[in-house]
């Protein structure tokens, strides 16, 4: 079945550590996105990539980094520079760019700083 | 700046009652518009989408939405709410000519009373 897989589902990070969240899609979508979700704040865009080896900062990119070496993969690294990383992280990929445009989401990764 | 606003943070309705969730957008041109639903701890599921043409869009689970250009709105409606509709609902918009940034509203939490 086609879809987006995020792993792990739960992740615990110690202060000062970098952690990487995985996002893989087999939908052959060009565009991929990372969102952070906090209660009452909706989904805020961290980074997005519209093509391999290229990506753009979203609204809250500070303290995060990404790479897009393959079409299928868009990992997100939460660095020690991110002061408040505890949140629910969602990855999405988008098809189309026309009438068929639709975003598909993974099941999310809940990151907790301990 | 492009933005999506959902004015209602929390709405409570009785089972069987009608429902309307509000969404307003601010974009340079008419964007692609979406409504998503999220159950606790899960990813997002697409309910419906609008690109052009008929301003009344039908979606899954008995939901519909009406695009009103003059009001920059895309409100979600359902004639009779079921207890299983309790969830968080997100309105989203994307640039009309490319993938661009998929921007979300803050979300509306729906509670359904028996």
mmCIF file of C-alpha atoms in Angstrom:
data_model
loop_
_atom_site.group_PDB
_atom_site.id
_atom_site.type_symbol
_atom_site.label_atom_id
_atom_site.label_comp_id
_atom_site.label_asym_id
_atom_site.label_seq_id
_atom_site.Cartn_x
_atom_site.Cartn_y
_atom_site.Cartn_z
ATOM 1 C CA UNK A 1 0.000 0.000 0.000
ATOM 2 C CA UNK A 2 1.190 3.502 -0.772
ATOM 3 C CA UNK A 3 1.599 5.961 2.019
ATOM 4 C CA UNK A 4 3.825 7.942 4.335
ATOM 5 C CA UNK A 5 5.676 6.308 7.185
ATOM 6 C CA UNK A 6 7.014 8.264 10.120
ATOM 7 C CA UNK A 7 9.274 6.719 12.700
ATOM 8 C CA UNK A 8 9.569 6.403 15.551
ATOM 9 C CA UNK A 9 6.061 7.004 16.911
ATOM 10 C CA UNK A 10 7.484 8.166 20.256
ATOM 11 C CA UNK A 11 10.921 9.677 20.825
ATOM 12 C CA UNK A 12 12.612 10.907 23.956
ATOM 13 C CA UNK A 13 15.497 13.327 23.822
ATOM 14 C CA UNK A 14 17.881 14.471 26.494
ATOM 15 C CA UNK A 15 18.772 18.118 26.757
ATOM 16 C CA UNK A 16 21.565 19.020 24.337
ATOM 17 C CA UNK A 17 21.052 16.055 22.033
ATOM 18 C CA UNK A 18 20.269 16.096 18.356
ATOM 19 C CA UNK A 19 17.596 13.657 17.186
ATOM 20 C CA UNK A 20 16.415 12.722 13.719
ATOM 21 C CA UNK A 21 12.834 11.960 12.772
ATOM 22 C CA UNK A 22 12.288 9.755 9.757
ATOM 23 C CA UNK A 23 9.745 10.321 7.000
ATOM 24 C CA UNK A 24 9.477 7.998 4.017
ATOM 25 C CA UNK A 25 6.875 8.006 1.240
ATOM 26 C CA UNK A 26 6.242 5.600 -1.611
ATOM 27 C CA UNK A 27 3.656 7.754 -3.336
ATOM 28 C CA UNK A 28 6.127 9.198 -5.858
ATOM 29 C CA UNK A 29 5.278 12.709 -4.662
ATOM 30 C CA UNK A 30 7.639 15.545 -5.454
ATOM 31 C CA UNK A 31 6.828 17.797 -2.503
ATOM 32 C CA UNK A 32 7.301 16.933 1.162
ATOM 33 C CA UNK A 33 6.647 18.965 4.293
ATOM 34 C CA UNK A 34 7.391 18.942 8.025
ATOM 35 C CA UNK A 35 4.946 20.452 10.487
ATOM 36 C CA UNK A 36 5.060 20.947 14.219
ATOM 37 C CA UNK A 37 1.805 20.732 16.175
ATOM 38 C CA UNK A 38 1.273 22.261 19.595
ATOM 39 C CA UNK A 39 -2.083 22.473 21.374
ATOM 40 C CA UNK A 40 -4.069 25.498 20.255
ATOM 41 C CA UNK A 41 -1.555 26.514 17.592
ATOM 42 C CA UNK A 42 -2.548 24.329 14.689
ATOM 43 C CA UNK A 43 0.162 23.049 12.385
ATOM 44 C CA UNK A 44 3.173 25.264 11.814
ATOM 45 C CA UNK A 45 5.435 24.676 8.847
ATOM 46 C CA UNK A 46 9.066 23.890 9.669
ATOM 47 C CA UNK A 47 10.597 23.035 6.274
ATOM 48 C CA UNK A 48 9.394 21.935 2.887
ATOM 49 C CA UNK A 49 10.961 20.502 -0.231
ATOM 50 C CA UNK A 50 9.528 20.598 -3.716
ATOM 51 C CA UNK A 51 12.297 18.653 -5.398
ATOM 52 C CA UNK A 52 15.254 16.447 -4.540
ATOM 53 C CA UNK A 53 18.320 18.309 -3.208
ATOM 54 C CA UNK A 54 16.328 21.463 -2.600
ATOM 55 C CA UNK A 55 14.332 22.677 0.394
ATOM 56 C CA UNK A 56 12.992 25.901 1.879
ATOM 57 C CA UNK A 57 12.500 27.191 5.384
ATOM 58 C CA UNK A 58 8.997 27.402 6.681
ATOM 59 C CA UNK A 59 7.697 29.655 9.424
ATOM 60 C CA UNK A 60 9.574 28.095 12.353
ATOM 61 C CA UNK A 61 12.795 26.629 10.912
ATOM 62 C CA UNK A 62 15.158 27.773 13.685
ATOM 63 C CA UNK A 63 16.684 24.839 15.523
ATOM 64 C CA UNK A 64 15.769 22.334 12.817
ATOM 65 C CA UNK A 65 17.533 20.958 9.753
ATOM 66 C CA UNK A 66 16.479 18.715 6.872
ATOM 67 C CA UNK A 67 17.888 16.935 3.859
ATOM 68 C CA UNK A 68 16.333 15.644 0.665
ATOM 69 C CA UNK A 69 18.817 13.290 -0.965
ATOM 70 C CA UNK A 70 16.136 10.971 -2.280
ATOM 71 C CA UNK A 71 12.624 11.629 -3.511
ATOM 72 C CA UNK A 72 11.219 9.139 -1.027
ATOM 73 C CA UNK A 73 12.891 10.463 2.103
ATOM 74 C CA UNK A 74 12.780 13.762 4.010
ATOM 75 C CA UNK A 75 14.336 13.365 7.476
ATOM 76 C CA UNK A 76 14.064 16.125 10.068
ATOM 77 C CA UNK A 77 16.794 16.737 12.632
ATOM 78 C CA UNK A 78 15.864 18.530 15.812
ATOM 79 C CA UNK A 79 19.062 20.143 17.013
ATOM 80 C CA UNK A 80 20.123 21.245 20.459
ATOM 81 C CA UNK A 81 19.475 24.807 19.287
ATOM 82 C CA UNK A 82 15.735 24.156 19.370
ATOM 83 C CA UNK A 83 14.843 25.406 22.841
ATOM 84 C CA UNK A 84 11.397 23.881 23.150
ATOM 85 C CA UNK A 85 11.299 20.732 21.017
ATOM 86 C CA UNK A 86 8.578 18.833 22.867
ATOM 87 C CA UNK A 87 5.742 18.572 20.334
ATOM 88 C CA UNK A 88 3.945 16.360 17.857
ATOM 89 C CA UNK A 89 5.643 16.328 14.451
ATOM 90 C CA UNK A 90 3.822 15.539 11.232
ATOM 91 C CA UNK A 91 5.275 14.814 7.829
ATOM 92 C CA UNK A 92 3.262 15.254 4.647
ATOM 93 C CA UNK A 93 3.724 14.775 0.943
ATOM 94 C CA UNK A 94 1.741 16.453 -1.771
ATOM 95 C CA UNK A 95 0.677 15.234 -5.166
ATOM 96 C CA UNK A 96 -0.489 17.272 -8.084
ATOM 97 C CA UNK A 97 -0.020 20.972 -8.301
ATOM 98 C CA UNK A 98 -3.300 21.038 -10.120
ATOM 99 C CA UNK A 99 -6.818 19.738 -9.473
ATOM 100 C CA UNK A 100 -5.374 16.601 -7.971
ATOM 101 C CA UNK A 101 -3.378 18.432 -5.335
ATOM 102 C CA UNK A 102 -3.760 16.663 -2.031
ATOM 103 C CA UNK A 103 -1.583 16.352 1.052
ATOM 104 C CA UNK A 104 -1.098 12.936 2.620
ATOM 105 C CA UNK A 105 0.078 12.758 6.214
ATOM 106 C CA UNK A 106 2.052 10.310 8.271
ATOM 107 C CA UNK A 107 0.845 9.210 11.702
ATOM 108 C CA UNK A 108 3.213 11.556 13.478
ATOM 109 C CA UNK A 109 6.109 11.398 15.920
ATOM 110 C CA UNK A 110 5.694 12.638 19.469
ATOM 111 C CA UNK A 111 8.981 14.044 20.725
ATOM 112 C CA UNK A 112 9.530 14.619 24.429
ATOM 113 C CA UNK A 113 12.554 16.207 26.072
ATOM 114 C CA UNK A 114 13.516 14.513 29.319
ATOM 115 C CA UNK B 1 1.217 37.355 4.184
ATOM 116 C CA UNK B 2 -0.769 34.248 3.385
ATOM 117 C CA UNK B 3 -2.885 33.062 6.285
ATOM 118 C CA UNK B 4 -5.782 30.839 7.266
ATOM 119 C CA UNK B 5 -8.000 31.648 10.241
ATOM 120 C CA UNK B 6 -10.408 29.434 12.100
ATOM 121 C CA UNK B 7 -12.213 31.762 14.511
ATOM 122 C CA UNK B 8 -13.684 29.038 16.725
ATOM 123 C CA UNK B 9 -11.230 27.142 18.926
ATOM 124 C CA UNK B 10 -13.844 24.823 20.418
ATOM 125 C CA UNK B 11 -17.411 24.004 19.364
ATOM 126 C CA UNK B 12 -19.889 21.799 21.195
ATOM 127 C CA UNK B 13 -22.995 20.380 19.525
ATOM 128 C CA UNK B 14 -25.548 17.740 20.367
ATOM 129 C CA UNK B 15 -25.679 14.556 18.378
ATOM 130 C CA UNK B 16 -28.066 14.980 15.456
ATOM 131 C CA UNK B 17 -27.676 18.751 15.359
ATOM 132 C CA UNK B 18 -26.286 20.589 12.354
ATOM 133 C CA UNK B 19 -22.697 21.819 12.294
ATOM 134 C CA UNK B 20 -20.821 24.676 10.682
ATOM 135 C CA UNK B 21 -17.091 25.264 11.174
ATOM 136 C CA UNK B 22 -15.736 28.562 9.943
ATOM 137 C CA UNK B 23 -12.613 29.181 7.884
ATOM 138 C CA UNK B 24 -11.311 32.426 6.391
ATOM 139 C CA UNK B 25 -8.254 32.818 4.208
ATOM 140 C CA UNK B 26 -6.023 35.639 3.114
ATOM 141 C CA UNK B 27 -4.191 34.986 -0.145
ATOM 142 C CA UNK B 28 -3.225 37.044 -3.176
ATOM 143 C CA UNK B 29 -5.276 34.840 -5.473
ATOM 144 C CA UNK B 30 -7.817 32.115 -4.876
ATOM 145 C CA UNK B 31 -5.866 29.279 -3.317
ATOM 146 C CA UNK B 32 -6.521 25.573 -3.223
ATOM 147 C CA UNK B 33 -8.603 24.988 -0.072
ATOM 148 C CA UNK B 34 -8.847 21.904 2.091
ATOM 149 C CA UNK B 35 -10.511 20.588 5.222
ATOM 150 C CA UNK B 36 -8.785 17.895 7.283
ATOM 151 C CA UNK B 37 -9.855 15.965 10.375
ATOM 152 C CA UNK B 38 -7.552 14.653 13.082
ATOM 153 C CA UNK B 39 -8.315 12.141 15.820
ATOM 154 C CA UNK B 40 -6.153 12.357 18.981
ATOM 155 C CA UNK B 41 -2.548 11.279 18.403
ATOM 156 C CA UNK B 42 -3.143 10.559 14.736
ATOM 157 C CA UNK B 43 -2.268 12.075 11.403
ATOM 158 C CA UNK B 44 -4.682 14.114 9.307
ATOM 159 C CA UNK B 45 -7.351 12.771 6.981
ATOM 160 C CA UNK B 46 -8.634 14.790 4.043
ATOM 161 C CA UNK B 47 -12.372 15.511 4.164
ATOM 162 C CA UNK B 48 -12.708 17.588 0.991
ATOM 163 C CA UNK B 49 -10.947 20.084 -1.260
ATOM 164 C CA UNK B 50 -11.756 22.993 -3.567
ATOM 165 C CA UNK B 51 -9.870 24.217 -6.618
ATOM 166 C CA UNK B 52 -12.341 25.919 -8.907
ATOM 167 C CA UNK B 53 -15.777 25.502 -10.403
ATOM 168 C CA UNK B 54 -18.761 24.535 -8.294
ATOM 169 C CA UNK B 55 -18.505 26.431 -5.029
ATOM 170 C CA UNK B 56 -20.267 23.714 -3.021
ATOM 171 C CA UNK B 57 -17.938 20.783 -2.497
ATOM 172 C CA UNK B 58 -18.979 17.382 -1.216
ATOM 173 C CA UNK B 59 -16.610 15.324 0.896
ATOM 174 C CA UNK B 60 -16.425 12.116 2.846
ATOM 175 C CA UNK B 61 -18.437 11.249 5.958
ATOM 176 C CA UNK B 62 -21.336 13.472 4.884
ATOM 177 C CA UNK B 63 -19.399 16.743 5.059
ATOM 178 C CA UNK B 64 -19.651 19.588 2.579
ATOM 179 C CA UNK B 65 -18.039 23.004 2.288
ATOM 180 C CA UNK B 66 -18.975 26.176 0.476
ATOM 181 C CA UNK B 67 -16.448 28.529 -1.078
ATOM 182 C CA UNK B 68 -17.456 32.195 -0.957
ATOM 183 C CA UNK B 69 -14.989 34.424 -2.769
ATOM 184 C CA UNK B 70 -16.624 37.658 -1.592
ATOM 185 C CA UNK B 71 -16.152 36.632 2.038
ATOM 186 C CA UNK B 72 -12.817 34.795 1.583
ATOM 187 C CA UNK B 73 -14.427 31.888 3.396
ATOM 188 C CA UNK B 74 -14.578 28.120 3.078
ATOM 189 C CA UNK B 75 -16.914 26.917 5.825
ATOM 190 C CA UNK B 76 -17.427 23.243 6.583
ATOM 191 C CA UNK B 77 -20.937 21.932 7.213
ATOM 192 C CA UNK B 78 -22.708 18.749 8.156
ATOM 193 C CA UNK B 79 -26.520 18.468 8.446
ATOM 194 C CA UNK B 80 -26.552 15.939 11.294
ATOM 195 C CA UNK B 81 -23.552 15.297 13.523
ATOM 196 C CA UNK B 82 -22.676 11.825 14.831
ATOM 197 C CA UNK B 83 -20.753 11.143 18.054
ATOM 198 C CA UNK B 84 -17.912 9.742 15.930
ATOM 199 C CA UNK B 85 -17.408 13.187 14.368
ATOM 200 C CA UNK B 86 -15.811 14.430 17.582
ATOM 201 C CA UNK B 87 -12.248 15.373 16.578
ATOM 202 C CA UNK B 88 -10.148 18.378 15.632
ATOM 203 C CA UNK B 89 -10.763 19.970 12.254
ATOM 204 C CA UNK B 90 -8.246 21.944 10.246
ATOM 205 C CA UNK B 91 -8.757 24.242 7.302
ATOM 206 C CA UNK B 92 -5.765 24.632 4.974
ATOM 207 C CA UNK B 93 -4.786 26.539 1.857
ATOM 208 C CA UNK B 94 -2.069 26.215 -0.769
ATOM 209 C CA UNK B 95 -0.868 28.540 -3.515
ATOM 210 C CA UNK B 96 -3.012 28.323 -6.620
ATOM 211 C CA UNK B 97 -0.230 28.002 -9.187
ATOM 212 C CA UNK B 98 2.224 25.625 -7.509
ATOM 213 C CA UNK B 99 2.618 23.464 -4.466
ATOM 214 C CA UNK B 100 3.970 26.353 -2.481
ATOM 215 C CA UNK B 101 3.355 26.370 1.235
ATOM 216 C CA UNK B 102 0.403 24.468 2.620
ATOM 217 C CA UNK B 103 -0.823 26.747 5.397
ATOM 218 C CA UNK B 104 -3.117 25.563 8.177
ATOM 219 C CA UNK B 105 -5.557 27.306 10.457
ATOM 220 C CA UNK B 106 -5.317 26.891 14.207
ATOM 221 C CA UNK B 107 -7.885 24.117 14.288
ATOM 222 C CA UNK B 108 -11.356 23.728 15.788
ATOM 223 C CA UNK B 109 -12.023 21.068 18.391
ATOM 224 C CA UNK B 110 -15.475 19.552 18.021
ATOM 225 C CA UNK B 111 -17.198 17.984 21.025
ATOM 226 C CA UNK B 112 -20.414 16.048 20.473
ATOM 227 C CA UNK B 113 -22.867 15.562 23.330
ATOM 228 C CA UNK B 114 -25.183 12.528 23.294
#
